[in-house]
Short mmCIF file of C-alpha atoms in Angstrom, two decimals:
data_model
loop_
_atom_site.label_atom_id
_atom_site.label_comp_id
_atom_site.label_asym_id
_atom_site.label_seq_id
_atom_site.Cartn_x
_atom_site.Cartn_y
_atom_site.Cartn_z
CA MET A 1 79.85 92.60 15.22
CA PHE A 2 79.18 89.24 13.57
CA GLN A 3 75.69 89.01 12.07
CA PRO A 4 74.79 85.63 10.56
CA LYS A 5 71.79 87.03 8.68
CA LYS A 6 74.02 89.29 6.60
CA ILE A 7 76.04 86.32 5.41
CA VAL A 8 72.84 84.60 4.30
CA LEU A 9 71.55 87.68 2.50
CA ALA A 10 74.83 88.11 0.68
CA LEU A 11 74.29 84.68 -0.87
CA ARG A 12 70.57 85.12 -1.53
CA SER A 13 70.78 83.88 -5.10
CA LYS A 14 71.99 80.40 -4.27
CA PHE A 15 71.92 77.67 -1.67
CA CYS A 16 74.24 78.29 1.26
CA LYS A 17 76.43 75.48 2.51
CA THR A 18 77.11 75.29 6.21
CA ILE A 19 79.57 78.00 7.13
CA TYR A 20 81.78 77.63 10.18
CA VAL A 21 82.90 80.93 11.66
CA ASN A 22 85.71 79.94 13.97
CA ARG A 23 86.26 83.38 15.43
CA PHE A 24 82.81 83.50 16.98
CA SER A 25 82.15 79.71 17.14
CA GLU A 26 78.87 80.24 15.36
CA VAL A 27 77.31 78.25 12.57
CA VAL A 28 75.06 79.43 9.81
CA ARG A 29 72.91 76.40 9.01
CA ARG A 30 71.90 75.44 5.49
CA GLU A 31 68.86 77.43 4.49
CA TRP A 32 67.10 78.75 1.47
CA ALA A 33 66.95 82.52 1.24
CA GLY A 34 63.81 84.32 0.14
CA ASN A 35 60.98 82.07 -1.04
CA MET A 36 63.04 79.48 -2.94
CA VAL A 37 61.73 75.92 -2.69
CA VAL A 38 63.86 72.83 -2.23
CA THR A 39 63.46 70.60 -5.29
CA ILE A 40 64.21 66.99 -6.09
CA LYS A 41 67.25 68.18 -8.07
CA ASP A 42 68.69 69.88 -4.97
CA VAL A 43 68.36 66.64 -3.00
CA ALA A 44 69.94 64.68 -5.84
CA LYS A 45 72.88 67.08 -6.05
CA LEU A 46 73.57 66.97 -2.31
CA ALA A 47 73.22 63.17 -2.20
CA GLY A 48 75.34 62.68 -5.31
CA VAL A 49 72.68 60.72 -7.18
CA SER A 50 70.31 61.28 -10.09
CA PRO A 51 66.90 62.93 -9.67
CA GLY A 52 65.39 59.62 -10.81
CA THR A 53 67.00 57.83 -7.85
CA VAL A 54 65.53 60.39 -5.45
CA SER A 55 62.13 59.89 -7.05
CA ASN A 56 62.37 56.13 -6.67
CA VAL A 57 63.35 56.44 -3.00
CA PHE A 58 60.25 58.44 -2.16
CA SER A 59 57.85 56.67 -4.51
CA SER A 60 59.08 53.10 -3.88
CA ASN A 61 58.28 52.40 -7.53
CA ARG A 62 61.67 50.73 -8.01
CA ALA A 63 64.13 49.10 -5.66
CA VAL A 64 67.06 51.29 -4.58
CA LYS A 65 70.22 50.16 -2.83
CA ALA A 66 70.14 50.68 0.93
CA GLU A 67 73.26 52.87 0.80
CA LEU A 68 71.66 55.22 -1.72
CA VAL A 69 68.38 55.30 0.21
CA GLU A 70 70.27 56.40 3.31
CA ARG A 71 72.14 59.12 1.41
CA VAL A 72 68.97 60.45 -0.20
CA ARG A 73 66.97 60.52 3.04
CA LYS A 74 69.85 62.21 4.87
CA ALA A 75 70.12 64.86 2.17
CA ALA A 76 66.34 65.41 2.18
CA ALA A 77 66.33 65.81 5.96
CA GLU A 78 69.19 68.33 5.86
CA LEU A 79 67.42 70.37 3.19
CA GLY A 80 63.99 70.06 4.76
CA TYR A 81 62.67 68.51 1.55
CA GLU A 82 59.15 67.09 1.47
CA PRO A 83 57.78 65.31 -1.63
CA ASP A 84 54.97 67.12 -3.42
CA ARG A 85 52.12 64.81 -2.54
CA ALA A 86 49.61 66.65 -4.67
CA ALA A 87 51.80 66.45 -7.78
CA SER A 88 52.45 62.76 -7.18
CA GLN A 89 48.75 62.13 -6.87
CA LEU A 90 48.02 63.91 -10.14
CA ARG A 91 50.65 61.87 -11.94
CA ALA A 92 49.69 58.53 -10.44
CA GLY A 93 45.95 59.05 -10.10
CA LYS A 94 46.17 57.94 -6.45
CA ALA A 95 47.62 59.48 -3.30
CA ARG A 96 50.53 57.87 -1.46
CA VAL A 97 48.18 57.50 1.44
CA VAL A 98 46.98 54.46 3.35
CA ALA A 99 43.53 54.89 4.86
CA VAL A 100 42.58 53.09 8.09
CA LEU A 101 39.01 52.74 9.36
CA LEU A 102 38.49 51.55 12.94
CA PRO A 103 35.41 50.84 15.09
CA ASP A 104 36.56 53.43 17.64
CA LEU A 105 39.60 55.36 18.79
CA ASP A 106 39.03 54.87 22.52
CA ASN A 107 40.18 51.25 22.50
CA PRO A 108 43.97 51.21 23.03
CA PHE A 109 44.30 48.05 20.94
CA PHE A 110 43.13 49.89 17.83
CA THR A 111 45.38 52.88 18.41
CA SER A 112 48.32 50.53 18.97
CA LEU A 113 47.49 48.80 15.69
CA VAL A 114 47.42 52.14 13.85
CA ALA A 115 50.81 53.04 15.33
CA SER A 116 52.23 49.74 14.09
CA ILE A 117 50.82 50.20 10.57
CA GLU A 118 52.10 53.78 10.44
CA ALA A 119 55.60 52.71 11.48
CA ASN A 120 55.70 50.39 8.47
CA VAL A 121 54.17 52.62 5.78
CA ARG A 122 56.11 55.79 6.58
CA ASP A 123 59.46 54.15 5.75
CA GLU A 124 58.23 53.77 2.19
CA GLY A 125 57.00 57.32 1.74
CA PHE A 126 53.33 56.79 2.52
CA ASP A 127 51.17 58.89 4.80
CA ILE A 128 48.28 57.54 6.84
CA ILE A 129 44.78 58.88 7.51
CA VAL A 130 42.52 57.40 10.18
CA ALA A 131 38.77 57.52 10.75
CA SER A 132 36.36 55.91 13.20
CA SER A 133 32.97 54.33 12.54
CA HIS A 134 32.02 54.66 16.22
CA GLY A 135 30.76 51.09 16.05
CA ASP A 136 27.88 52.05 13.75
CA ALA A 137 27.29 50.49 10.31
CA VAL A 138 25.77 53.65 8.82
CA GLU A 139 28.67 55.76 10.06
CA GLU A 140 31.08 53.12 8.75
CA ALA A 141 29.68 53.60 5.24
CA ARG A 142 29.93 57.39 5.55
CA ARG A 143 33.52 57.28 6.77
CA LEU A 144 34.47 54.81 4.03
CA SER A 145 33.07 57.08 1.36
CA ALA A 146 35.02 60.00 2.78
CA LEU A 147 38.26 57.98 2.93
CA LEU A 148 37.85 56.61 -0.60
CA ALA A 149 37.37 60.17 -1.87
CA TRP A 150 41.05 60.72 -1.05
CA ARG A 151 41.84 58.01 -3.63
CA PRO A 152 44.19 56.22 -1.22
CA ALA A 153 46.71 53.68 -2.44
CA GLY A 154 45.31 51.15 0.01
CA LEU A 155 42.82 50.66 2.82
CA VAL A 156 42.86 48.81 6.14
CA ILE A 157 39.50 48.24 7.78
CA VAL A 158 38.41 46.74 11.09
CA PRO A 159 34.66 46.19 10.53
CA CYS A 160 32.30 47.34 13.24
CA SER A 161 30.32 44.07 12.99
CA ASP A 162 30.38 40.60 11.48
CA ALA A 163 27.78 41.68 8.93
CA PHE A 164 30.41 43.90 7.27
CA VAL A 165 27.67 45.72 5.37
CA SER A 166 30.24 48.03 3.78
CA ARG A 167 31.93 45.14 1.93
CA LYS A 168 30.32 46.08 -1.41
CA LEU A 169 31.34 49.71 -1.00
CA VAL A 170 34.93 48.73 -0.32
CA SER A 171 35.10 46.16 -3.12
CA GLY A 172 33.65 48.62 -5.62
CA GLY A 173 36.07 51.38 -4.71
CA GLY A 174 38.92 50.04 -6.81
CA VAL A 175 41.31 50.29 -3.85
CA PRO A 176 43.29 47.33 -2.47
CA PHE A 177 42.20 46.56 1.07
CA VAL A 178 42.93 44.30 4.03
CA VAL A 179 40.44 43.38 6.75
CA ALA A 180 42.12 43.27 10.16
CA ASP A 181 41.32 41.88 13.61
CA ARG A 182 37.55 41.43 13.31
CA VAL A 183 37.42 39.08 10.34
CA PRO A 184 33.91 37.68 9.67
CA SER A 185 33.76 33.94 9.07
CA HIS A 186 32.18 34.47 5.64
CA PHE A 187 34.90 36.87 4.45
CA ASP A 188 37.13 35.38 1.74
CA GLY A 189 39.43 38.31 0.98
CA GLU A 190 42.77 39.56 2.29
CA ALA A 191 42.70 39.31 6.08
CA VAL A 192 45.05 39.55 9.05
CA THR A 193 44.03 38.59 12.58
CA VAL A 194 45.23 36.41 15.44
CA ASP A 195 44.51 32.82 16.35
CA ASN A 196 41.67 33.68 18.69
CA VAL A 197 40.74 30.05 19.38
CA GLY A 198 44.34 29.40 20.36
CA ALA A 199 44.37 32.48 22.60
CA GLY A 200 41.32 31.25 24.52
CA THR A 201 42.84 27.79 24.74
CA GLN A 202 46.05 29.10 26.32
CA ALA A 203 44.19 31.10 28.97
CA ALA A 204 41.93 28.19 29.97
CA GLU A 205 44.70 25.58 30.02
CA HIS A 206 46.81 27.78 32.30
CA LEU A 207 44.00 28.12 34.84
CA VAL A 208 43.06 24.44 34.67
CA ARG A 209 46.68 23.47 35.40
CA LEU A 210 46.47 25.63 38.53
CA GLY A 211 43.45 23.62 39.68
CA HIS A 212 40.53 25.93 38.85
CA ARG A 213 37.16 24.34 38.14
CA ARG A 214 34.64 27.22 38.03
CA PHE A 215 35.15 29.80 35.29
CA VAL A 216 33.71 33.17 34.33
CA VAL A 217 34.41 34.63 30.88
CA ALA A 218 33.96 38.38 30.43
CA ALA A 219 33.31 38.94 26.71
CA SER A 220 32.62 42.28 25.07
CA THR A 221 29.90 40.95 22.75
CA LEU A 222 29.21 37.55 21.23
CA ARG A 223 28.15 39.28 18.01
CA LEU A 224 31.81 39.45 16.97
CA GLN A 225 33.52 36.43 15.41
CA ASN A 226 36.87 37.00 17.14
CA ILE A 227 35.19 37.03 20.56
CA ARG A 228 33.20 33.87 19.76
CA ASP A 229 36.44 32.20 18.68
CA ARG A 230 38.11 33.03 22.00
CA CYS A 231 35.11 31.55 23.82
CA GLU A 232 35.30 28.45 21.64
CA GLY A 233 38.90 27.86 22.70
CA ILE A 234 38.02 28.20 26.38
CA GLU A 235 34.94 25.97 26.18
CA ALA A 236 36.85 23.24 24.32
CA VAL A 237 39.43 23.03 27.10
CA LEU A 238 36.79 22.82 29.85
CA ALA A 239 34.84 20.18 27.93
CA ARG A 240 37.99 18.12 27.44
CA GLU A 241 38.66 18.26 31.19
CA GLY A 242 35.08 17.28 32.03
CA LEU A 243 34.33 20.67 33.59
CA ALA A 244 31.16 22.73 33.41
CA SER A 245 30.87 25.35 30.70
CA PRO A 246 31.99 28.82 31.81
CA THR A 247 29.58 31.53 32.83
CA LEU A 248 29.61 33.97 29.89
CA ILE A 249 28.95 37.64 30.59
CA GLU A 250 28.67 40.15 27.75
CA VAL A 251 30.22 43.25 29.27
CA GLY A 252 29.98 45.66 26.34
CA LEU A 253 32.59 47.67 24.48
CA ASP A 254 33.57 50.26 27.09
CA PHE A 255 34.85 50.33 30.66
CA ASP A 256 31.78 51.83 32.33
CA THR A 257 29.43 49.20 30.90
CA ALA A 258 31.85 46.37 31.71
CA SER A 259 32.29 47.55 35.28
CA GLU A 260 28.54 47.90 35.82
CA ARG A 261 27.61 44.48 34.42
CA LEU A 262 30.37 42.63 36.25
CA GLY A 263 29.48 44.44 39.46
CA VAL A 264 25.89 43.20 39.19
CA PHE A 265 27.15 39.66 38.57
CA MET A 266 29.47 39.72 41.58
CA GLU A 267 26.53 40.67 43.79
CA GLY A 268 24.73 37.43 42.83
CA GLU A 269 25.08 33.93 44.22
CA GLN A 270 27.47 32.47 41.69
CA GLN A 271 30.67 30.64 42.62
CA ALA A 272 33.87 31.10 40.65
CA THR A 273 37.62 31.15 41.16
CA ALA A 274 38.84 31.91 37.62
CA PHE A 275 38.00 34.95 35.50
CA ILE A 276 39.12 35.32 31.88
CA ALA A 277 38.73 38.70 30.22
CA LEU A 278 38.58 38.76 26.42
CA THR A 279 39.25 42.49 25.95
CA ASN A 280 41.11 45.29 27.67
CA PHE A 281 37.93 46.92 28.99
CA ALA A 282 36.69 43.56 30.28
CA THR A 283 39.96 43.19 32.20
CA LEU A 284 39.51 46.60 33.80
CA GLY A 285 35.88 45.80 34.58
CA ILE A 286 36.81 42.60 36.45
CA LEU A 287 39.44 44.38 38.54
CA ALA A 288 37.18 47.32 39.37
CA SER A 289 34.28 45.07 40.35
CA ALA A 290 36.45 42.78 42.46
CA ASN A 291 37.88 45.79 44.27
CA ARG A 292 34.40 47.14 45.06
CA SER A 293 33.33 43.72 46.31
CA GLY A 294 36.33 43.42 48.60
CA LEU A 295 37.77 40.48 46.68
CA SER A 296 41.51 39.97 46.45
CA VAL A 297 43.47 38.89 43.36
CA PRO A 298 44.74 36.16 43.31
CA ARG A 299 43.72 35.06 46.83
CA ASP A 300 39.98 35.02 46.07
CA LEU A 301 40.01 34.86 42.29
CA SER A 302 42.57 34.47 39.53
CA VAL A 303 42.40 36.84 36.56
CA VAL A 304 43.74 36.48 33.03
CA GLY A 305 43.59 39.71 31.05
CA PHE A 306 43.65 40.31 27.32
CA ASP A 307 46.01 42.63 25.40
CA ASP A 308 49.18 42.99 27.43
CA TYR A 309 49.47 46.74 28.04
CA SER A 310 52.07 48.47 30.18
CA TRP A 311 49.61 49.10 33.01
CA MET A 312 49.08 45.34 33.39
CA HIS A 313 52.57 44.80 34.74
CA ALA A 314 52.54 48.09 36.68
CA VAL A 315 49.54 47.20 38.89
CA SER A 316 49.67 45.06 42.02
CA PRO A 317 49.58 42.20 41.49
CA PRO A 318 50.93 42.29 37.92
CA LEU A 319 48.42 40.65 35.58
CA THR A 320 48.72 37.42 33.70
CA ALA A 321 47.60 38.27 30.17
CA ILE A 322 47.20 37.12 26.59
CA ARG A 323 49.50 39.27 24.45
CA GLN A 324 48.45 39.95 20.88
CA PRO A 325 51.36 40.44 18.43
CA VAL A 326 50.37 43.99 17.48
CA ASP A 327 53.72 44.93 15.94
CA MET A 328 53.71 41.78 13.82
CA MET A 329 50.12 42.46 12.78
CA GLY A 330 51.11 45.89 11.48
CA ARG A 331 54.00 44.43 9.49
CA VAL A 332 51.91 41.65 7.98
CA ILE A 333 49.02 44.00 7.14
CA TRP A 334 51.37 46.33 5.30
CA SER A 335 53.16 43.43 3.58
CA ARG A 336 49.88 42.06 2.24
CA LEU A 337 48.55 45.46 1.27
CA ARG A 338 51.75 46.61 -0.40
CA ARG A 339 51.83 43.59 -2.69
CA HIS A 340 48.49 44.60 -4.12
CA ILE A 341 49.43 48.28 -4.30
CA VAL A 342 52.47 47.54 -6.49
CA GLY A 343 50.42 45.20 -8.64
CA ARG A 344 51.75 41.79 -7.67
CA SER A 345 49.33 39.06 -8.62
CA GLU A 346 49.17 36.79 -5.60
CA PRO A 347 46.39 34.72 -4.05
CA VAL A 348 44.60 36.33 -1.12
CA ALA A 349 45.51 35.02 2.30
CA ASP A 350 43.90 34.76 5.72
CA GLU A 351 46.82 35.31 8.10
CA ARG A 352 46.29 34.18 11.69
CA LEU A 353 49.10 35.08 14.06
CA SER A 354 49.79 33.33 17.35
CA CYS A 355 49.30 35.05 20.71
CA ASP A 356 51.47 34.59 23.81
CA LEU A 357 50.43 33.90 27.38
CA VAL A 358 52.44 36.08 29.77
CA VAL A 359 52.20 34.61 33.27
CA ARG A 360 52.44 37.00 36.20
CA ALA A 361 51.09 37.16 39.75
CA SER A 362 47.33 37.54 39.15
CA THR A 363 46.85 33.80 38.73
CA ALA A 364 47.42 31.16 41.41
CA SER A 365 45.91 27.95 42.71
CA PRO A 366 42.30 28.40 43.91
CA PRO A 367 41.26 28.47 47.56
CA SER A 368 40.42 25.15 49.17
CA VAL A 369 36.89 23.83 48.72
CA GLY A 370 35.79 25.18 52.07
CA ASP A 371 37.17 28.61 51.27
CA ALA A 372 36.04 28.69 47.65
CA LEU A 373 35.00 32.07 46.42
CA ARG A 374 31.32 32.75 46.88
CA ILE A 375 30.25 35.92 45.23
CA ALA A 376 27.29 36.97 47.31
#
């Protein structure tokens, strides 16, 4: 009776190529017998290149032709080869790791940003480690110290506050870094964010064109520069149109707080027909509070959400939303960071990417004056 294992054992001393046994239509896959380890030389031999080429593919120290990169990666995958990260770190003095520090891991925007960064770094042989400051400056410093102890090749940080009290710790760590999303106005280093003023402008102009005159803005916290910038864009549009300033409600950084604070507001005696949310949780808070109050979107109030997630076009009605270019942010962050990792001397840049307004069914012309929404 055919026994694949016996064929493998008979060739224990060397690597076994794929063997096709036609009689039994069975295949003995490539494998290493005993405890032998796949080396860079084995990958080079299978790919038909030099060991140096394999090293360059996984280290990205030198450019390699796309055809050779494909051959090397295919050979490595077939052999189950993984670069020795520890050995590389000893040789280079730094790990091929990119560290990412976020304010929290509950916010889907931040996890989406991490996924985008990871998609870019992994193609060049880097790993990624992620930590959360939980929105606390003291914890941010602790997490930074722990991440820097890994001696990462680069660091991406979304500060937990505008104060960015960990700036000195980061700057003194000798690690290239990029500040993303929450970029304080006083920061003059490498930064990637979106045009938050422009995002607020787009949302307000859309609602004004529909005929809305009374606005509510649900902001997480005005202590963050990116949130203040979004408010600035909205207020500039209303001022230009001769309209009253919007009612600003700080709804906090989580869904429960946002829902509670907006619910209290909707029980008051304010009038409004247009609600603009500046974060994902603010969007959810508006919808939950409107539902509890028996208000219909867009019949009673129009809603513009922020961060265009899948659920926003799965609900009824589908939500009009400001879409941040998360995939582009990840690419630009890695592009800026990689230049410093490989030692290119270039001026620092403050990249501000444009957002898109995606119009769906949650925004419409307001009720007539006699039927205007009265939240009471």
